[in-house]
mmCIF file with all atom_site columns, C-alpha atoms in Angstrom:
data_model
loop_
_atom_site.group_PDB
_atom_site.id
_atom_site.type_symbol
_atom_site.label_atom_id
_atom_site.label_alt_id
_atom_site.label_comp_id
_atom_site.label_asym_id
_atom_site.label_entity_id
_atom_site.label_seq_id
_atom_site.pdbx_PDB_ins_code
_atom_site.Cartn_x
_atom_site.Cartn_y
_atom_site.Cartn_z
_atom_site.occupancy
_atom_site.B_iso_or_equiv
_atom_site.pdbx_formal_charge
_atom_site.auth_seq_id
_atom_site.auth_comp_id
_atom_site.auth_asym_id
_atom_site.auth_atom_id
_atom_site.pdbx_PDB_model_num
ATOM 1   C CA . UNK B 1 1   ? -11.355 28.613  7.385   1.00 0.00 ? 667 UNK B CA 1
ATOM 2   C CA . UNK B 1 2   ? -10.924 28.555  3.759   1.00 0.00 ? 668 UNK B CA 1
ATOM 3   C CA . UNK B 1 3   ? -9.577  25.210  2.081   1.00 0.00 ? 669 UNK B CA 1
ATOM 4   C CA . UNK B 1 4   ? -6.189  25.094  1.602   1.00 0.00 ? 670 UNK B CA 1
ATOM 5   C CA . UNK B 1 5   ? -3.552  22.379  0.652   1.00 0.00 ? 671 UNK B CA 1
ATOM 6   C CA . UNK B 1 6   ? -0.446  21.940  3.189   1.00 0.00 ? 672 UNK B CA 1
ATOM 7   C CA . UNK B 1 7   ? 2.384   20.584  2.908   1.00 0.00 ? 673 UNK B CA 1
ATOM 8   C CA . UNK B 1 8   ? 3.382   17.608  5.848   1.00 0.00 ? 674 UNK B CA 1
ATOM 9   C CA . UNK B 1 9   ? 6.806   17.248  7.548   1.00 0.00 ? 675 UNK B CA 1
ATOM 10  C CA . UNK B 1 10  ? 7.916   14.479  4.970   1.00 0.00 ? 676 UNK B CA 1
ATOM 11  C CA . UNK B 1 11  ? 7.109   17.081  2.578   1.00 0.00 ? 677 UNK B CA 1
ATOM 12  C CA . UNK B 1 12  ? 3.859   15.177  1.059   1.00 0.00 ? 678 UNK B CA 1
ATOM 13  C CA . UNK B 1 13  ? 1.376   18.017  -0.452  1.00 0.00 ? 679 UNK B CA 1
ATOM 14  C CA . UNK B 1 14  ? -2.029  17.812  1.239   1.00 0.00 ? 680 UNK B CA 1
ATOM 15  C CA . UNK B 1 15  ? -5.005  18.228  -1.085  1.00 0.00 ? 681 UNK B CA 1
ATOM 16  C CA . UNK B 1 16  ? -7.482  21.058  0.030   1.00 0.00 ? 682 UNK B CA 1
ATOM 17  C CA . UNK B 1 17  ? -10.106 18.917  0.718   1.00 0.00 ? 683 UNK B CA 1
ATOM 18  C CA . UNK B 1 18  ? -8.033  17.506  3.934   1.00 0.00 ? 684 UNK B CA 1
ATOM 19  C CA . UNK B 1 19  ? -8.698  20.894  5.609   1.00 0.00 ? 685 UNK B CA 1
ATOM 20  C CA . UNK B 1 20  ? -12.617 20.313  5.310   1.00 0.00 ? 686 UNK B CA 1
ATOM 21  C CA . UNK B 1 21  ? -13.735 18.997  8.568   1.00 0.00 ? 687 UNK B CA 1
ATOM 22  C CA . UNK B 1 22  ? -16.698 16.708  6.830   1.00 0.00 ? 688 UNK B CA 1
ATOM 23  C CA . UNK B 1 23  ? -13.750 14.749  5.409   1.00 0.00 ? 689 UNK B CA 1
ATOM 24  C CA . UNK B 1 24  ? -12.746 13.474  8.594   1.00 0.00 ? 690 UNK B CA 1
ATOM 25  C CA . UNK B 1 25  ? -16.096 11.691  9.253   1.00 0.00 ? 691 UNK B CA 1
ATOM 26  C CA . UNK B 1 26  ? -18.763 9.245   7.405   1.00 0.00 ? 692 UNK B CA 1
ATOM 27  C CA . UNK B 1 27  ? -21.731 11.334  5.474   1.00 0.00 ? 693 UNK B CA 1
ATOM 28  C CA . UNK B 1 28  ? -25.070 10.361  5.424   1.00 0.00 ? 694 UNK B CA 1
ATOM 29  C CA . UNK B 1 29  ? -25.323 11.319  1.479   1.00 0.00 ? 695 UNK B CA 1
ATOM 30  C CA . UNK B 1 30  ? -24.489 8.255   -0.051  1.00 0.00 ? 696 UNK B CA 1
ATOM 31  C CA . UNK B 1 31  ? -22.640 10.354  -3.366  1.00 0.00 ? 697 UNK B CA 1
ATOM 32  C CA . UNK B 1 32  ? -20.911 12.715  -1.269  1.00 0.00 ? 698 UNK B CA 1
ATOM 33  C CA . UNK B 1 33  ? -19.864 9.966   1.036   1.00 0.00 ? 699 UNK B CA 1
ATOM 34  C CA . UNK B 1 34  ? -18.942 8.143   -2.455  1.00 0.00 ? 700 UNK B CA 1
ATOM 35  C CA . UNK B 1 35  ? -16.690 11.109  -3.390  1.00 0.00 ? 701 UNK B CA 1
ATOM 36  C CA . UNK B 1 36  ? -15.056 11.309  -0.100  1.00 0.00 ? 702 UNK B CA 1
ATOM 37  C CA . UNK B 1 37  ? -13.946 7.547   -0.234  1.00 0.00 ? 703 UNK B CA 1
ATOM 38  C CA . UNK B 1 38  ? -12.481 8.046   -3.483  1.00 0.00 ? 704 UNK B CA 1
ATOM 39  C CA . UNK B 1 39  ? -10.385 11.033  -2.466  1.00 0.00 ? 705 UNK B CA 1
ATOM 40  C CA . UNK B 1 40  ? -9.127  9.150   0.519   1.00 0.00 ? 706 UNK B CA 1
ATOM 41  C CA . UNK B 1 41  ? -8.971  6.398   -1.926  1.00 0.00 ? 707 UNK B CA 1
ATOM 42  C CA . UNK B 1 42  ? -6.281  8.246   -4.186  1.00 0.00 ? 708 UNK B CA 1
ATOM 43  C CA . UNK B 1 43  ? -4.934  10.003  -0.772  1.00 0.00 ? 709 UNK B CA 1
ATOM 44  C CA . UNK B 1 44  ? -4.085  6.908   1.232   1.00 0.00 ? 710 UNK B CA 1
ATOM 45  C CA . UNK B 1 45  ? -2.598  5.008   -2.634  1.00 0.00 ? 711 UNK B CA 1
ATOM 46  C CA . UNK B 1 46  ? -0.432  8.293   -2.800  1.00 0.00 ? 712 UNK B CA 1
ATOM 47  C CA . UNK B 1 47  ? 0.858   8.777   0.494   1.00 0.00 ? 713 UNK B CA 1
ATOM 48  C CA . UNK B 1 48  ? 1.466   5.078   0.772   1.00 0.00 ? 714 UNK B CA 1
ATOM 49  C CA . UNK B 1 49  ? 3.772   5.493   -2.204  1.00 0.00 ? 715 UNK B CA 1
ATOM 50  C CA . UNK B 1 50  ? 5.524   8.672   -1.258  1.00 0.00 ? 716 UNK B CA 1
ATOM 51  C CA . UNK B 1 51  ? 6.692   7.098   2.344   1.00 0.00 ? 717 UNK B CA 1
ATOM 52  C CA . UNK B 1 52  ? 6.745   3.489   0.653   1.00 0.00 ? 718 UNK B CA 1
ATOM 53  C CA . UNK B 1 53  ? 4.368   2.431   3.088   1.00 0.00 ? 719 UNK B CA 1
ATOM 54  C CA . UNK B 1 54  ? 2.669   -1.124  2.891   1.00 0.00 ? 720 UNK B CA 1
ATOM 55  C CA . UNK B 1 55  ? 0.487   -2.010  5.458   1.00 0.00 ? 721 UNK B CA 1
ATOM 56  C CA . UNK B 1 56  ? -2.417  -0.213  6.967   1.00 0.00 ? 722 UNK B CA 1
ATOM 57  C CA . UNK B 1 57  ? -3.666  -0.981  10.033  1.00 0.00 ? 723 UNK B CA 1
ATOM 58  C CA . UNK B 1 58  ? -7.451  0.024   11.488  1.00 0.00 ? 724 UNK B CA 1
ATOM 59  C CA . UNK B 1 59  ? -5.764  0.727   14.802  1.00 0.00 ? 725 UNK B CA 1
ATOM 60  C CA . UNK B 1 60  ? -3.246  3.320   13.220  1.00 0.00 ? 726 UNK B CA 1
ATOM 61  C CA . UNK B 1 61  ? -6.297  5.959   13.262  1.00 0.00 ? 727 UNK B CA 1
ATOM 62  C CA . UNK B 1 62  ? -5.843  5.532   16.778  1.00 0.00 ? 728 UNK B CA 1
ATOM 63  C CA . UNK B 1 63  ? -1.924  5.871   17.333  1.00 0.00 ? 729 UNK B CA 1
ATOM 64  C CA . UNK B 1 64  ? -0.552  9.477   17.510  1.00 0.00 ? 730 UNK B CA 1
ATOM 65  C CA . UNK B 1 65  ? 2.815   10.002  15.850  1.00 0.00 ? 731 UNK B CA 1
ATOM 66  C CA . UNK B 1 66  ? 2.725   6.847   13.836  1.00 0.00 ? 732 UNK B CA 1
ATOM 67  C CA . UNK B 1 67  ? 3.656   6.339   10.074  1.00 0.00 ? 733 UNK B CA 1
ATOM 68  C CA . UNK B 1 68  ? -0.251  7.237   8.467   1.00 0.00 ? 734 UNK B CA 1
ATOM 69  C CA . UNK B 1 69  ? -0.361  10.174  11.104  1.00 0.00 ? 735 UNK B CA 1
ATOM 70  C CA . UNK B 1 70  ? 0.453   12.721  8.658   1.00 0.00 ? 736 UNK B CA 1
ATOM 71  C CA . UNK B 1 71  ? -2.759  11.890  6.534   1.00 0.00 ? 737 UNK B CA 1
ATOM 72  C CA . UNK B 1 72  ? -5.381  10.426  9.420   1.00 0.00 ? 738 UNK B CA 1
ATOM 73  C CA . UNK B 1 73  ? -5.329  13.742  11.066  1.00 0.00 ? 739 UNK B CA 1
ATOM 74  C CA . UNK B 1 74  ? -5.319  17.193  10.722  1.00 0.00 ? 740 UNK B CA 1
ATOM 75  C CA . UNK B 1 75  ? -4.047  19.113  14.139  1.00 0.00 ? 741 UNK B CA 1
ATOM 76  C CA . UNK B 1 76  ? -4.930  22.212  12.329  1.00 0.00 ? 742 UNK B CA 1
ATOM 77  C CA . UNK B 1 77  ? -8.657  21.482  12.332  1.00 0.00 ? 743 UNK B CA 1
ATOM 78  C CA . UNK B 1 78  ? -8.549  19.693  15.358  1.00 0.00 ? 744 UNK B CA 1
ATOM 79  C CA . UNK B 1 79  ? -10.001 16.067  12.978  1.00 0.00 ? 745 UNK B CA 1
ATOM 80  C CA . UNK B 1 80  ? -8.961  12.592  12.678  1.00 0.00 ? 746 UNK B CA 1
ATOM 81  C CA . UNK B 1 81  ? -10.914 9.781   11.089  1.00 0.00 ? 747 UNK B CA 1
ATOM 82  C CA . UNK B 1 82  ? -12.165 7.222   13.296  1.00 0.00 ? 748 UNK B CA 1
ATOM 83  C CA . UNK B 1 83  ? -11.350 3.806   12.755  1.00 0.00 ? 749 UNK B CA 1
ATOM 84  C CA . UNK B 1 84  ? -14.448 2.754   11.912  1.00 0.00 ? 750 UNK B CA 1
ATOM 85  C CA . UNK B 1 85  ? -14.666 5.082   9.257   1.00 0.00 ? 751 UNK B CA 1
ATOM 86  C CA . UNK B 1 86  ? -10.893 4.013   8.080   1.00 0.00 ? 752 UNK B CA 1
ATOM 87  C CA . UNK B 1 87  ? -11.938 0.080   8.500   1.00 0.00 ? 753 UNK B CA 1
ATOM 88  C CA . UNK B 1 88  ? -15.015 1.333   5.760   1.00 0.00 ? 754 UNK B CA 1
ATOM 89  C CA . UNK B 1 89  ? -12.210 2.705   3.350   1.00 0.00 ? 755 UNK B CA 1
ATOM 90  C CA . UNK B 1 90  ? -10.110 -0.465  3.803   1.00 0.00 ? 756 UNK B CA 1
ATOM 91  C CA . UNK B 1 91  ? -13.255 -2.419  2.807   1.00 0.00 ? 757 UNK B CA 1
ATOM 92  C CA . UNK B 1 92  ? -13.915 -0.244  -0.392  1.00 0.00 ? 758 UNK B CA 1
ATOM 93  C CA . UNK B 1 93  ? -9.855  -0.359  -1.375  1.00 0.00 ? 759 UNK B CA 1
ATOM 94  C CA . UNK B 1 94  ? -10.270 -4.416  -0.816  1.00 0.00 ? 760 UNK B CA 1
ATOM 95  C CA . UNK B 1 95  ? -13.083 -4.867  -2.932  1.00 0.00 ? 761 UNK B CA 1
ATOM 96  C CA . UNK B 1 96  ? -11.869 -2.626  -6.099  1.00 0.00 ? 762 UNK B CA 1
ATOM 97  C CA . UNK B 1 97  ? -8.780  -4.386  -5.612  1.00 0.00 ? 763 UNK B CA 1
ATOM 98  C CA . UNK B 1 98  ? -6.684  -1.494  -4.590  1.00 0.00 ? 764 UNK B CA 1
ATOM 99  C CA . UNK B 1 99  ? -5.735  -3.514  -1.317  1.00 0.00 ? 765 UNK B CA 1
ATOM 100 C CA . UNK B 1 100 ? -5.286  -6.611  0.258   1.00 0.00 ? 766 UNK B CA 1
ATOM 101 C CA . UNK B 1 101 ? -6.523  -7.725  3.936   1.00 0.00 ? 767 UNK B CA 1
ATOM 102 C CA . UNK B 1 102 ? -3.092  -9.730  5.416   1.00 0.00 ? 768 UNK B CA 1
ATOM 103 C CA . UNK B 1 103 ? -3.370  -11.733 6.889   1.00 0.00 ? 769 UNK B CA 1
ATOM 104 C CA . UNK B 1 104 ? -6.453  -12.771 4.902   1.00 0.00 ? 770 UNK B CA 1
ATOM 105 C CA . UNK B 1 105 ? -9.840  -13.770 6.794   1.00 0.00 ? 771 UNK B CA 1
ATOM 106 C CA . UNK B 1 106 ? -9.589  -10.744 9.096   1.00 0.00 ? 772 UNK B CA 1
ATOM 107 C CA . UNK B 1 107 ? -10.743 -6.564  8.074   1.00 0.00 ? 773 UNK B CA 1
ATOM 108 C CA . UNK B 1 108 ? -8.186  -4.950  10.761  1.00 0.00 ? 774 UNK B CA 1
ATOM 109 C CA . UNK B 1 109 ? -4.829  -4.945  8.449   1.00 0.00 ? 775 UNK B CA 1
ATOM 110 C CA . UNK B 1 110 ? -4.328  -4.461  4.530   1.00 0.00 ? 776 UNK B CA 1
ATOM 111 C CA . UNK B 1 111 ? -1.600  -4.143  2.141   1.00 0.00 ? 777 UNK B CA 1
ATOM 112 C CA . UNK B 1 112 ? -1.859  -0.977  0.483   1.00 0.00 ? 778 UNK B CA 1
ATOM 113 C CA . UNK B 1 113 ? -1.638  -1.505  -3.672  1.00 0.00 ? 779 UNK B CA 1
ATOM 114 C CA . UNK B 1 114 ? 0.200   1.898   -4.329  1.00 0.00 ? 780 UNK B CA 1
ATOM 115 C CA . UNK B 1 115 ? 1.693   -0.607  -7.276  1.00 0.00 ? 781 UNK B CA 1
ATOM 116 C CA . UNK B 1 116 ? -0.750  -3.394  -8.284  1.00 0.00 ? 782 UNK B CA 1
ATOM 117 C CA . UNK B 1 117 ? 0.857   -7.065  -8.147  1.00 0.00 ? 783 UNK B CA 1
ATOM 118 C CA . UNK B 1 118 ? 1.312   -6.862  -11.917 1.00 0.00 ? 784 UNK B CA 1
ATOM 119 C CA . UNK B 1 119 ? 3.132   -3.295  -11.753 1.00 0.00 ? 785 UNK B CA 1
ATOM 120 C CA . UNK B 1 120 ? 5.502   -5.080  -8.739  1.00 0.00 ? 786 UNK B CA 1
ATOM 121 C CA . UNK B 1 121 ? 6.146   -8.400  -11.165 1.00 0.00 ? 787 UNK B CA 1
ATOM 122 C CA . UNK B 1 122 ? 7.484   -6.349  -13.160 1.00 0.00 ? 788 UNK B CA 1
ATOM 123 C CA . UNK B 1 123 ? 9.561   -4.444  -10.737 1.00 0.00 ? 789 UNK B CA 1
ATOM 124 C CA . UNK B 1 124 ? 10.895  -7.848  -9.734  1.00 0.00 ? 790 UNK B CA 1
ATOM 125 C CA . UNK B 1 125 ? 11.753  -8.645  -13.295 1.00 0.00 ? 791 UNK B CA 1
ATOM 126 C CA . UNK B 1 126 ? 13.472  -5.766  -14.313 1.00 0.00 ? 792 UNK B CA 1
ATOM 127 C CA . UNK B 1 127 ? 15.624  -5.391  -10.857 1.00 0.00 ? 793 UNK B CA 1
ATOM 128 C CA . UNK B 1 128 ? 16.444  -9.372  -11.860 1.00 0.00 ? 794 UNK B CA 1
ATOM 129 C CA . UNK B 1 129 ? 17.551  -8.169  -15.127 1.00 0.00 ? 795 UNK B CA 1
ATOM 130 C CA . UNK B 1 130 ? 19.600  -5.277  -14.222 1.00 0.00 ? 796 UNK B CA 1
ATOM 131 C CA . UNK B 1 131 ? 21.292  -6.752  -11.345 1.00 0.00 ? 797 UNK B CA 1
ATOM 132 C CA . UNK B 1 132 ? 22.296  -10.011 -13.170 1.00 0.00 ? 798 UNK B CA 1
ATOM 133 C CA . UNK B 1 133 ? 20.029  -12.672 -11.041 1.00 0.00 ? 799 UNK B CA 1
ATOM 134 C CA . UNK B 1 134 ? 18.232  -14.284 -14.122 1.00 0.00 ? 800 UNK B CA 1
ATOM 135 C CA . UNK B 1 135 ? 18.709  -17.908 -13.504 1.00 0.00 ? 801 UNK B CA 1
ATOM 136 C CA . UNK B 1 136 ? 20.030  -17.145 -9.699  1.00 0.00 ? 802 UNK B CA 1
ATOM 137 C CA . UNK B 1 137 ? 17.498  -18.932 -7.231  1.00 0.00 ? 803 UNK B CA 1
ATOM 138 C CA . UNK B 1 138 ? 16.628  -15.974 -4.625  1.00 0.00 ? 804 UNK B CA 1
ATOM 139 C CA . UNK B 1 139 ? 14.727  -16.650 -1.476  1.00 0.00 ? 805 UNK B CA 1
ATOM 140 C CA . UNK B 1 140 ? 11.793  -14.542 -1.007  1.00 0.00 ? 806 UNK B CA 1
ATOM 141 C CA . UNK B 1 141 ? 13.595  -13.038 1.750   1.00 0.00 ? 807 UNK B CA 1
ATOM 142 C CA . UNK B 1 142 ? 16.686  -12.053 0.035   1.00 0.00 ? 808 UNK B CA 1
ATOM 143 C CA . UNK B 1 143 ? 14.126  -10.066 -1.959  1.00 0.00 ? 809 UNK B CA 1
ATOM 144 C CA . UNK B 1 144 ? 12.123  -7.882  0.108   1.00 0.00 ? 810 UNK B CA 1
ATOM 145 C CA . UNK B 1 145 ? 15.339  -7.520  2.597   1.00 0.00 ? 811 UNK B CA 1
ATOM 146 C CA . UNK B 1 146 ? 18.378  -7.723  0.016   1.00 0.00 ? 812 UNK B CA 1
ATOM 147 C CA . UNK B 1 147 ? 21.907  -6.221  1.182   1.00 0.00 ? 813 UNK B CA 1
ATOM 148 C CA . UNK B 1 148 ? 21.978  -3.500  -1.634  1.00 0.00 ? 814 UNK B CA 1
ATOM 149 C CA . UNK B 1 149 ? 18.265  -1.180  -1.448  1.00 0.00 ? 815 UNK B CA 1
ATOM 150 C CA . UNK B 1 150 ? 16.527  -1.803  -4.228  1.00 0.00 ? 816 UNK B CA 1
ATOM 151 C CA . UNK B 1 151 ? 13.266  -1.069  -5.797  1.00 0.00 ? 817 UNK B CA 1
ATOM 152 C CA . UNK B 1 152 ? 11.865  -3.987  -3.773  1.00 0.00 ? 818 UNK B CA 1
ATOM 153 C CA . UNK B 1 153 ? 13.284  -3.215  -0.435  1.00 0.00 ? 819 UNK B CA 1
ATOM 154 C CA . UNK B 1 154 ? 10.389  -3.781  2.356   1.00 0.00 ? 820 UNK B CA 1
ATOM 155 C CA . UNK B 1 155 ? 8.032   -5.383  0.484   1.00 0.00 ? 821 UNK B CA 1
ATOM 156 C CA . UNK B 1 156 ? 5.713   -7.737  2.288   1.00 0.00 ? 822 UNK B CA 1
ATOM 157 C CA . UNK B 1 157 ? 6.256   -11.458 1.641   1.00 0.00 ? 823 UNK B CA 1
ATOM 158 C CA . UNK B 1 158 ? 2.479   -11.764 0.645   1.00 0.00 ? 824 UNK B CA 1
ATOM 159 C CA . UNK B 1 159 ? 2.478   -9.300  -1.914  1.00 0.00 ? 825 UNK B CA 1
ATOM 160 C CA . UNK B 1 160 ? 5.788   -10.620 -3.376  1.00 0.00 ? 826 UNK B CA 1
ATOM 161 C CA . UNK B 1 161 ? 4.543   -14.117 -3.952  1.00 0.00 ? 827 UNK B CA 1
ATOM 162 C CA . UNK B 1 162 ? 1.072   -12.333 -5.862  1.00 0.00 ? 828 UNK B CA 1
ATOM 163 C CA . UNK B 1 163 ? 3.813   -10.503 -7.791  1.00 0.00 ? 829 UNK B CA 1
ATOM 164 C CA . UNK B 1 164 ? 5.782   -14.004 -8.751  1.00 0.00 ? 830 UNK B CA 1
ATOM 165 C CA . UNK B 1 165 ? 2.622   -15.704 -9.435  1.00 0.00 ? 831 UNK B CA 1
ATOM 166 C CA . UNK B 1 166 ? 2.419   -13.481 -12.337 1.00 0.00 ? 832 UNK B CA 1
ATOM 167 C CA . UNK B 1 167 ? 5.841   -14.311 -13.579 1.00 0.00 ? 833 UNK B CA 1
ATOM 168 C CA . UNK B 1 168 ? 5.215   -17.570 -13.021 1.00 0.00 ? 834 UNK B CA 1
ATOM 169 C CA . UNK B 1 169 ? 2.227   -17.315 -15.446 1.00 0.00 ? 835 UNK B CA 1
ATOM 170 C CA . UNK B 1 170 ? 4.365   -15.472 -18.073 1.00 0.00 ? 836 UNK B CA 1
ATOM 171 C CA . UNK B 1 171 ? 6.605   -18.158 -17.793 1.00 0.00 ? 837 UNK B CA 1
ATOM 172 C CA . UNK B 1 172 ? 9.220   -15.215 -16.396 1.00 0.00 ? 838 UNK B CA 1
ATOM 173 C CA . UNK B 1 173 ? 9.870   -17.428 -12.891 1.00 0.00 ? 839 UNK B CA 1
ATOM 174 C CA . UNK B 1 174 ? 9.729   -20.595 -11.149 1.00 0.00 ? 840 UNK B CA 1
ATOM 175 C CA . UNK B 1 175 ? 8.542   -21.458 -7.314  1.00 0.00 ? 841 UNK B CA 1
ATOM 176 C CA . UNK B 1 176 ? 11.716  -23.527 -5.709  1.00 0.00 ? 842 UNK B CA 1
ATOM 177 C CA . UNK B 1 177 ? 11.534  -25.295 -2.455  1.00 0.00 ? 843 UNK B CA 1
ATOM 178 C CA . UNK B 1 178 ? 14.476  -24.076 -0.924  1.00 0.00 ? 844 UNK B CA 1
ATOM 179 C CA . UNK B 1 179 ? 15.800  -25.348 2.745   1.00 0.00 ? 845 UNK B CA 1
ATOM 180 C CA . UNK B 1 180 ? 14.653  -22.525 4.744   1.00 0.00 ? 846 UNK B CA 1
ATOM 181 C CA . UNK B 1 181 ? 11.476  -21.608 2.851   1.00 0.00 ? 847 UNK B CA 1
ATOM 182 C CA . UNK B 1 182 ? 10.770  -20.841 -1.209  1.00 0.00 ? 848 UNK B CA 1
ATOM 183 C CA . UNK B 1 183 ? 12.215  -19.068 -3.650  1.00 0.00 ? 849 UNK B CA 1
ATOM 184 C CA . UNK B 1 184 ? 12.043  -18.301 -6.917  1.00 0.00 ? 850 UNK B CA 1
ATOM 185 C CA . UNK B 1 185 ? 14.020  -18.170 -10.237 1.00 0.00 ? 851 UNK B CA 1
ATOM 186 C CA . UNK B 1 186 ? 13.729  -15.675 -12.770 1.00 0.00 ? 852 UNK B CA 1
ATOM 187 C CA . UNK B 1 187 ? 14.058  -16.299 -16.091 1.00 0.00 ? 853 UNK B CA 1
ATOM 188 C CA . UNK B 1 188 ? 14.356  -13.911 -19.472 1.00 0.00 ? 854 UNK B CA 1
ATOM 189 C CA . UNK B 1 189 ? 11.476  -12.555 -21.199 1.00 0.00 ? 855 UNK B CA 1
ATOM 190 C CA . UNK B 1 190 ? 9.970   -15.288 -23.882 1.00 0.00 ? 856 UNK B CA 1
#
C-alpha cells in the first residue's frame, strides 16, 4: 500500500506517514522511534487545534468513536496505537513543555498545548480588550464558559490560571477572591 495522506470526516488532512503501519507502534531504533514521536508530536498539537481539543486521555487509545479517534487509528490499515505507546508520547509532550499532566502528580491525562500559556494570555488579553472587560472582574468560569463563544470558549480552568499568571507578571491582571471562587481583572497594556 503506498503512503498516502487522507482526509478525516472533520475534514483534518492526514499526513502520509499515518498510513505506515510502523507508525502505529514503538520502534526499537531509538532515531526512528525519535522521528516518529515528533510527527505524532506535531500530529496530536495540530489535530488538537483543528477540533479545539484540550485534554488527552491514555485511555482514549482505547475508546472507539471518541474525539482523538480520527488520529489514534487508521481503519484503513487495520492500526491503532496502544496506550502505552500514547502514555510514552504524553511523557515526551510533558517534558518539552508541549503539554501538561491535569490533574498534576498522575501520567494518564494531559492538556494538550496546541497554544502555549503565553500564546493563550494573550488570547485572554486581547478578547478583554475587544469586548470591553478591562477593569471588569471576571470569574474564571465566566471565561472558559462565557454566554457569547469566544476565542476562549472550553478552555480548561488549569490552563487559564497558567495563562493569567502571565498577565499577572506583565502587570496585565490581578487574582481576586471572589465569593464563589477567583477571578481576575484585566488591566491595559503598560
Amino acid at each position: 500500500m503506498a503512503l498516502s495522506s487522507f482526509t478525516t470526516p472533520s475534514g483534518f488532512l492526514l499526513p502520509s506517514i499515518h498510513s505506515a503501519p510502523p507508525f502505529f507502534t514503538e520502534q526499537p531504533n531509538p532515531r526512528t522511534q525519535a522521528q516518529f514521536t515528533a510527527q505524532w508530536t506535531r500530529l496530536i498539537l495540530t489535530y488538537a487545534r483543528h477540533r479545539k481539543l484540550f485534554m488527552l486521555r491514555v485511555e482514549d487509545a482505547e475508546v472507539a468513536g471518541g474525539d482523538w479517534d480520527e488520529i489514534l487509528r487508521n481503519e484503513r490499515i487495520n492500526r491503532r496505537i496502544l496506550p502505552s505507546h500514547l502514555s510514552s508520547l504524553l511523557d515526551t509532550m510533558v517534558a518539552s513543555e508541549q503539554a501538561a499532566f491535569e490533574p498534576p502528580k498522575q501520567s494518564r491525562a494531559a492538556i494538550i498545548y496546541w497554544r502555549t500559556p503565553e500564546e493563550w494570555a494573550d488570547a485572554l488579553h486581547a478578547w478583554a480588550v475587544a469586548t470591553g472587560q478591562l477593569n471588569t472582574i471576571l470569574t474564571f468560569y465566566e471565561i472558559a464558559d462565557p454566554p457569547v463563544p469566544s476565542p476562549l470558549s472550553g478552555i480548561p480552568i488549569p490552563l487559564l490560571r497558567r495563562a493569567v499568571t502571565f498577565l499577572v507578571k506583565s502587570n496585565r491582571a490581578q487574582i481576586i477572591s471572589v465569593a464563589d471562587g477567583e477571578g481576575v481583572r484585566l488591566f491595559a497594556a503598560k
